[in-house]
Amino acid sequence: ACKYAFHMKEACNHFADCGPMYYGSWEAAKKSAEELVKGIPEHWELTSKTVCLLGLLTKEKVEKIDIDNCDNCKSGHCDELDFDYLESKFPPESECKVPKVFPCNKAYYVKEYGHLPKGVERECLPCEGISLATKGNATKGNATKKAK
């Protein structure tokens, strides 16, 4: 229990330090990518129209309606251009949870010894050198104590 609590505290502290940079970098990169692709849909549509018109050069007879269809992407010849920023693969922000029950704190005594009859002496060995205070979480380990 002590090792788990300690490593969770370490992970939460690391996440408290790095998480904002991680998510901030993602937002900045996405904003930059969105800015870079602003004019691309118009260019893509123009390219699709040009490809359609070039295809007409291979035909023996071309009608005005064929040229008009090339100018109208709604007729279905233009490929859709969709930018996928892979947001679905980006992990959502979540709260880091340090265990609240660890040796010798009040919650531990209730969980582990709460079912014992009154008057039974209880002791526990506290986690050595561990304070579960994290950045943004004020849980602290209690000192050794005897409860009656």
XYZ file of N, CA and C in Angstrom:
444
model
N 0.827 -1.191 0.000
C 0.000 0.000 0.000
C 0.869 1.251 0.000
N 1.981 1.193 0.742
C 2.860 2.361 0.804
C 3.510 2.635 -0.551
N 4.008 1.564 -1.170
C 4.667 1.726 -2.470
C 3.704 2.285 -3.502
N 2.509 1.723 -3.524
C 1.495 2.175 -4.477
C 1.178 3.651 -4.259
N 0.930 4.035 -3.005
C 0.601 5.419 -2.682
C 1.753 6.348 -3.071
N 2.978 5.911 -2.783
C 4.152 6.721 -3.101
C 4.267 6.933 -4.611
N 4.144 5.847 -5.364
C 4.293 5.967 -6.821
C 3.141 6.753 -7.450
N 1.956 6.625 -6.907
C 0.835 7.423 -7.405
C 1.072 8.899 -7.127
N 1.610 9.203 -5.941
C 1.916 10.594 -5.597
C 2.958 11.153 -6.559
N 3.991 10.347 -6.829
C 5.041 10.771 -7.764
C 4.463 11.021 -9.155
N 3.614 10.110 -9.607
C 2.999 10.253 -10.930
C 2.119 11.499 -10.985
N 1.361 11.737 -9.922
C 0.487 12.917 -9.884
C 1.309 14.206 -9.887
N 2.409 14.225 -9.158
C 3.281 15.407 -9.149
C 3.873 15.640 -10.537
N 4.299 14.553 -11.175
C 4.867 14.668 -12.522
C 3.799 15.197 -13.481
N 2.603 14.648 -13.372
C 1.523 15.088 -14.244
C 1.153 16.542 -13.983
N 1.194 16.957 -12.718
C 0.887 18.351 -12.376
C 1.895 19.291 -13.039
N 3.158 18.832 -13.144
C 4.198 19.639 -13.789
C 4.079 19.613 -15.312
N 3.890 18.414 -15.864
C 3.969 18.234 -17.313
C 2.625 18.335 -18.029
N 1.546 18.025 -17.334
C 0.232 18.021 -17.968
C -0.120 19.320 -18.677
N 0.012 20.473 -18.011
C -0.331 21.729 -18.689
C 0.513 21.976 -19.946
N 1.797 21.597 -19.896
C 2.645 21.765 -21.087
C 2.180 20.837 -22.203
N 1.842 19.608 -21.834
C 1.400 18.596 -22.788
C 0.136 19.049 -23.508
N -0.887 19.428 -22.744
C -2.148 19.853 -23.340
C -2.010 21.210 -24.031
N -1.194 22.091 -23.470
C -0.956 23.394 -24.100
C -0.253 23.250 -25.432
N 0.720 22.338 -25.513
C 1.429 22.095 -26.770
C 0.484 21.551 -27.818
N -0.408 20.644 -27.390
C -1.384 20.083 -28.325
C -2.278 21.188 -28.892
N -2.792 22.043 -28.032
C -3.675 23.110 -28.491
C -2.940 24.060 -29.437
N -1.692 24.387 -29.101
C -0.908 25.286 -29.962
C -0.642 24.632 -31.320
N -0.304 23.344 -31.324
C -0.034 22.634 -32.575
C -1.296 22.546 -33.428
N -2.423 22.271 -32.794
C -3.689 22.178 -33.536
C -4.047 23.537 -34.144
N -3.895 24.596 -33.358
C -4.203 25.944 -33.848
C -3.291 26.298 -35.025
N -2.028 25.947 -34.919
C -1.072 26.208 -35.989
C -1.442 25.428 -37.253
N -1.816 24.155 -37.092
C -2.207 23.327 -38.235
C -3.464 23.885 -38.891
N -4.419 24.310 -38.093
C -5.647 24.887 -38.647
C -5.339 26.154 -39.448
N -4.385 26.924 -38.964
C -3.987 28.144 -39.665
C -3.294 27.805 -40.989
N -2.461 26.766 -40.965
C -1.724 26.367 -42.178
C -2.640 25.857 -43.287
N -3.739 25.236 -42.935
C -4.611 24.629 -43.949
C -5.780 25.517 -44.359
N -5.804 26.747 -43.879
C -6.941 27.630 -44.168
C -7.258 27.740 -45.664
N -6.276 27.964 -46.505
C -6.537 28.164 -47.932
C -6.568 26.889 -48.748
N -6.238 25.778 -48.154
C -6.120 24.533 -48.913
C -7.447 24.062 -49.519
N -8.586 24.136 -48.834
C -9.825 23.656 -49.461
C -10.134 24.327 -50.806
N -9.892 25.631 -50.908
C -10.141 26.323 -52.180
C -9.194 25.814 -53.261
N -7.927 25.615 -52.894
C -6.943 25.089 -53.857
C -7.321 23.662 -54.261
N -7.769 22.898 -53.295
C -8.161 21.511 -53.567
C -9.342 21.465 -54.543
N -10.305 22.345 -54.335
C -11.472 22.397 -55.221
C -11.048 22.792 -56.634
N -10.169 23.772 -56.737
C -9.672 24.213 -58.046
C -8.913 23.079 -58.738
N -8.111 22.357 -57.981
C -7.374 21.224 -58.544
C -8.338 20.143 -59.031
N -9.363 19.855 -58.248
C -10.354 18.852 -58.646
C -11.067 19.264 -59.930
N -11.399 20.543 -60.074
C -12.044 21.042 -61.292
C -11.102 20.896 -62.486
N -9.818 21.197 -62.259
C -8.831 21.084 -63.332
C -8.673 19.639 -63.775
N -8.625 18.714 -62.832
C -8.526 17.285 -63.155
C -9.736 16.858 -63.978
N -10.901 17.339 -63.606
C -12.129 17.028 -64.350
C -12.025 17.560 -65.784
N -11.587 18.799 -65.938
C -11.455 19.393 -67.276
C -10.414 18.652 -68.106
N -9.310 18.247 -67.487
C -8.285 17.475 -68.212
C -8.840 16.134 -68.680
N -9.731 15.565 -67.887
C -10.375 14.312 -68.275
C -11.237 14.475 -69.513
N -11.776 15.674 -69.710
C -12.598 15.934 -70.892
C -11.766 15.941 -72.174
N -10.477 16.199 -72.048
C -9.605 16.225 -73.224
C -9.497 14.852 -73.895
N -9.772 13.811 -73.145
C -9.679 12.463 -73.714
C -10.951 12.066 -74.463
N -12.001 12.837 -74.308
C -13.270 12.533 -74.985
C -13.268 13.115 -76.397
N -13.961 12.421 -77.301
C -14.082 12.924 -78.665
C -15.054 14.085 -78.752
N -16.131 14.009 -77.994
C -17.155 15.057 -78.046
C -17.404 15.568 -76.629
N -17.289 16.865 -76.458
C -17.509 17.499 -75.161
C -18.627 18.521 -75.308
N -19.600 18.423 -74.441
C -20.733 19.354 -74.430
C -20.475 20.441 -73.384
N -21.180 21.545 -73.515
C -21.062 22.623 -72.536
C -21.475 22.126 -71.149
N -22.443 21.225 -71.101
C -22.894 20.678 -69.814
C -21.763 19.938 -69.108
N -20.876 19.276 -69.879
C -19.724 18.570 -69.293
C -18.779 19.568 -68.621
N -18.554 20.703 -69.299
C -17.683 21.738 -68.730
C -18.342 22.351 -67.498
N -19.637 22.590 -67.587
C -20.364 23.142 -66.438
C -20.312 22.192 -65.242
N -20.407 20.886 -65.511
C -20.316 19.893 -64.427
C -18.946 19.940 -63.756
N -17.902 20.171 -64.559
C -16.563 20.270 -63.969
C -16.444 21.496 -63.070
N -17.145 22.547 -63.420
C -17.102 23.766 -62.606
C -17.948 23.653 -61.339
N -18.809 22.648 -61.281
C -19.711 22.494 -60.146
C -19.309 21.255 -59.331
N -18.659 21.466 -58.243
C -18.218 20.334 -57.408
C -19.395 19.569 -56.828
N -20.545 20.201 -56.757
C -21.722 19.517 -56.210
C -22.177 18.369 -57.098
N -21.682 18.341 -58.332
C -22.058 17.249 -59.237
C -21.330 15.953 -58.867
N -20.402 16.022 -57.926
C -19.802 14.808 -57.371
C -18.412 14.464 -57.844
N -17.817 15.254 -58.726
C -16.481 14.888 -59.221
C -15.349 15.325 -58.289
N -15.619 16.254 -57.402
C -14.571 16.732 -56.490
C -14.472 15.810 -55.274
N -13.267 15.411 -54.951
C -13.054 14.606 -53.749
C -13.187 15.510 -52.536
N -13.798 14.958 -51.493
C -13.935 15.717 -50.249
C -12.569 15.845 -49.586
N -12.316 16.982 -49.047
C -11.078 17.221 -48.318
C -11.442 17.394 -46.853
N -10.974 16.466 -46.037
C -11.308 16.488 -44.620
C -10.020 16.370 -43.827
N -9.755 17.339 -42.985
C -8.555 17.309 -42.157
C -8.876 16.629 -40.833
N -8.153 15.596 -40.524
C -8.352 14.864 -39.276
C -7.173 15.175 -38.354
N -7.461 15.873 -37.283
C -6.403 16.247 -36.341
C -6.197 15.174 -35.270
N -6.805 14.022 -35.444
C -6.658 12.867 -34.559
C -7.010 13.187 -33.114
N -7.967 14.075 -32.926
C -8.373 14.432 -31.565
C -8.917 13.242 -30.800
N -9.513 12.301 -31.506
C -10.076 11.132 -30.825
C -8.977 10.275 -30.201
N -7.755 10.380 -30.702
C -6.645 9.602 -30.148
C -5.918 10.346 -29.031
N -6.248 11.616 -28.849
C -5.602 12.412 -27.811
C -6.322 12.166 -26.494
N -5.592 11.760 -25.457
C -6.263 11.438 -24.187
C -6.886 12.681 -23.541
N -8.091 12.537 -23.031
C -8.726 13.674 -22.372
C -8.030 13.982 -21.044
N -8.133 15.222 -20.628
C -7.569 15.585 -19.329
C -8.352 14.857 -18.244
N -7.645 14.385 -17.241
C -8.319 13.690 -16.147
C -7.662 14.069 -14.828
N -8.385 13.811 -13.766
C -7.892 14.150 -12.427
C -6.970 13.031 -11.943
N -5.877 13.395 -11.354
C -4.950 12.415 -10.800
C -5.401 12.104 -9.375
N -5.554 10.829 -9.082
C -6.090 10.445 -7.772
C -5.056 9.676 -6.955
N -4.642 10.297 -5.868
C -3.745 9.648 -4.915
C -4.627 8.885 -3.932
N -4.240 7.659 -3.572
C -5.063 6.889 -2.636
C -5.290 7.652 -1.333
N -6.491 7.541 -0.826
C -6.820 8.212 0.435
C -6.638 7.268 1.619
N -6.571 5.973 1.344
C -6.400 4.979 2.398
C -4.999 4.399 2.282
N -4.170 4.677 3.284
C -2.829 4.101 3.349
C -2.473 3.933 4.820
N -1.540 3.043 5.103
C -1.258 2.680 6.500
C -1.143 3.861 7.456
N -1.916 3.753 8.515
C -1.901 4.627 9.680
C -2.659 5.936 9.538
N -3.352 6.161 8.442
C -4.187 7.358 8.430
C -5.586 6.969 8.912
N -6.430 7.949 9.162
C -7.745 7.704 9.751
C -8.591 6.759 8.891
N -8.578 6.964 7.578
C -9.361 6.117 6.672
C -8.873 4.667 6.724
N -7.574 4.486 6.915
C -6.987 3.140 7.012
C -7.508 2.431 8.264
N -7.490 3.149 9.383
C -7.978 2.562 10.632
C -9.444 2.153 10.504
N -10.243 2.982 9.897
C -11.666 2.662 9.731
C -11.822 1.429 8.854
N -11.098 1.401 7.742
C -11.227 0.283 6.797
C -10.690 -1.024 7.381
N -9.528 -0.969 7.959
C -8.869 -2.193 8.408
C -9.288 -2.650 9.809
N -9.568 -1.708 10.688
C -9.842 -2.072 12.075
C -11.245 -1.695 12.544
N -12.016 -1.089 11.688
C -13.344 -0.609 12.070
C -14.286 -1.706 12.525
N -14.079 -2.924 12.071
C -14.966 -4.036 12.428
C -14.591 -4.706 13.759
N -13.443 -4.333 14.334
C -13.013 -4.945 15.589
C -13.826 -4.394 16.762
N -14.026 -5.214 17.785
C -14.786 -4.735 18.951
C -14.027 -3.640 19.696
N -14.802 -2.814 20.408
C -14.185 -1.743 21.192
C -13.264 -2.350 22.245
N -12.195 -1.627 22.526
C -11.262 -2.065 23.544
C -10.101 -2.869 22.988
N -10.184 -3.316 21.757
C -9.084 -4.069 21.140
C -8.048 -3.059 20.674
N -6.790 -3.309 21.084
C -5.732 -2.397 20.704
C -5.329 -2.637 19.254
N -5.125 -1.557 18.541
C -4.747 -1.660 17.131
C -3.459 -0.885 16.892
N -2.587 -1.453 16.105
C -1.343 -0.784 15.735
C -1.108 -0.961 14.254
N -0.375 -0.056 13.690
C 0.009 -0.227 12.290
C 1.400 0.348 12.101
N 2.037 -0.058 11.035
C 3.370 0.432 10.688
C 3.187 1.469 9.585
N 3.508 2.731 9.872
C 3.270 3.768 8.869
C 4.241 3.669 7.699
N 3.872 4.277 6.624
C 4.756 4.359 5.465
C 5.918 5.268 5.849
N 7.136 4.796 5.657
C 8.305 5.598 6.030
C 8.623 6.633 4.974
N 8.872 7.838 5.447
C 9.325 8.911 4.564
C 8.345 9.289 3.473
N 7.087 9.018 3.684
C 6.125 9.357 2.635
C 5.143 10.385 3.145
N 5.061 11.437 2.404
C 4.027 12.437 2.620
C 3.226 12.410 1.343
N 1.949 12.209 1.453
C 1.154 12.092 0.243
C 0.641 13.426 -0.260
N 1.236 14.498 0.234
C 0.838 15.797 -0.296
C 1.316 15.874 -1.737
N 0.429 16.244 -2.616
C 0.797 16.415 -4.021
C 0.473 17.833 -4.425
N 0.990 18.203 -5.555
C 0.657 19.515 -6.095
C -0.817 19.459 -6.448
N -1.616 20.238 -5.778
C -3.046 20.246 -6.036
C -3.812 19.208 -5.231
N -3.162 18.513 -4.290
C -3.849 17.516 -3.461
C -3.228 17.566 -2.073
N -3.984 17.891 -1.047
C -3.433 18.100 0.294
C -3.606 16.895 1.200
N -3.383 15.679 0.698
C -3.471 14.489 1.540
C -2.102 14.258 2.159
N -2.029 14.066 3.466
C -0.739 13.809 4.117
C -0.837 12.545 4.946
N 0.268 11.833 5.034
C 0.320 10.637 5.871
C 0.335 11.022 7.334
N -0.292 10.218 8.174
C -0.314 10.469 9.611
C 0.839 9.723 10.270
N 1.226 10.174 11.431
C 2.278 9.502 12.192
C 1.718 8.234 12.826
N 2.618 7.409 13.333
C 2.195 6.172 13.992
C 1.290 6.551 15.154
N 0.242 5.754 15.359
C -0.621 6.010 16.508
C -1.254 4.714 16.944
N -1.590 4.675 18.210
C -2.319 3.535 18.757
C -3.749 3.996 18.987
N -4.658 3.183 18.554
C -6.069 3.515 18.771
C -6.668 2.460 19.691
N -7.578 2.862 20.517
C -8.259 1.905 21.385
C -9.694 1.805 21.000
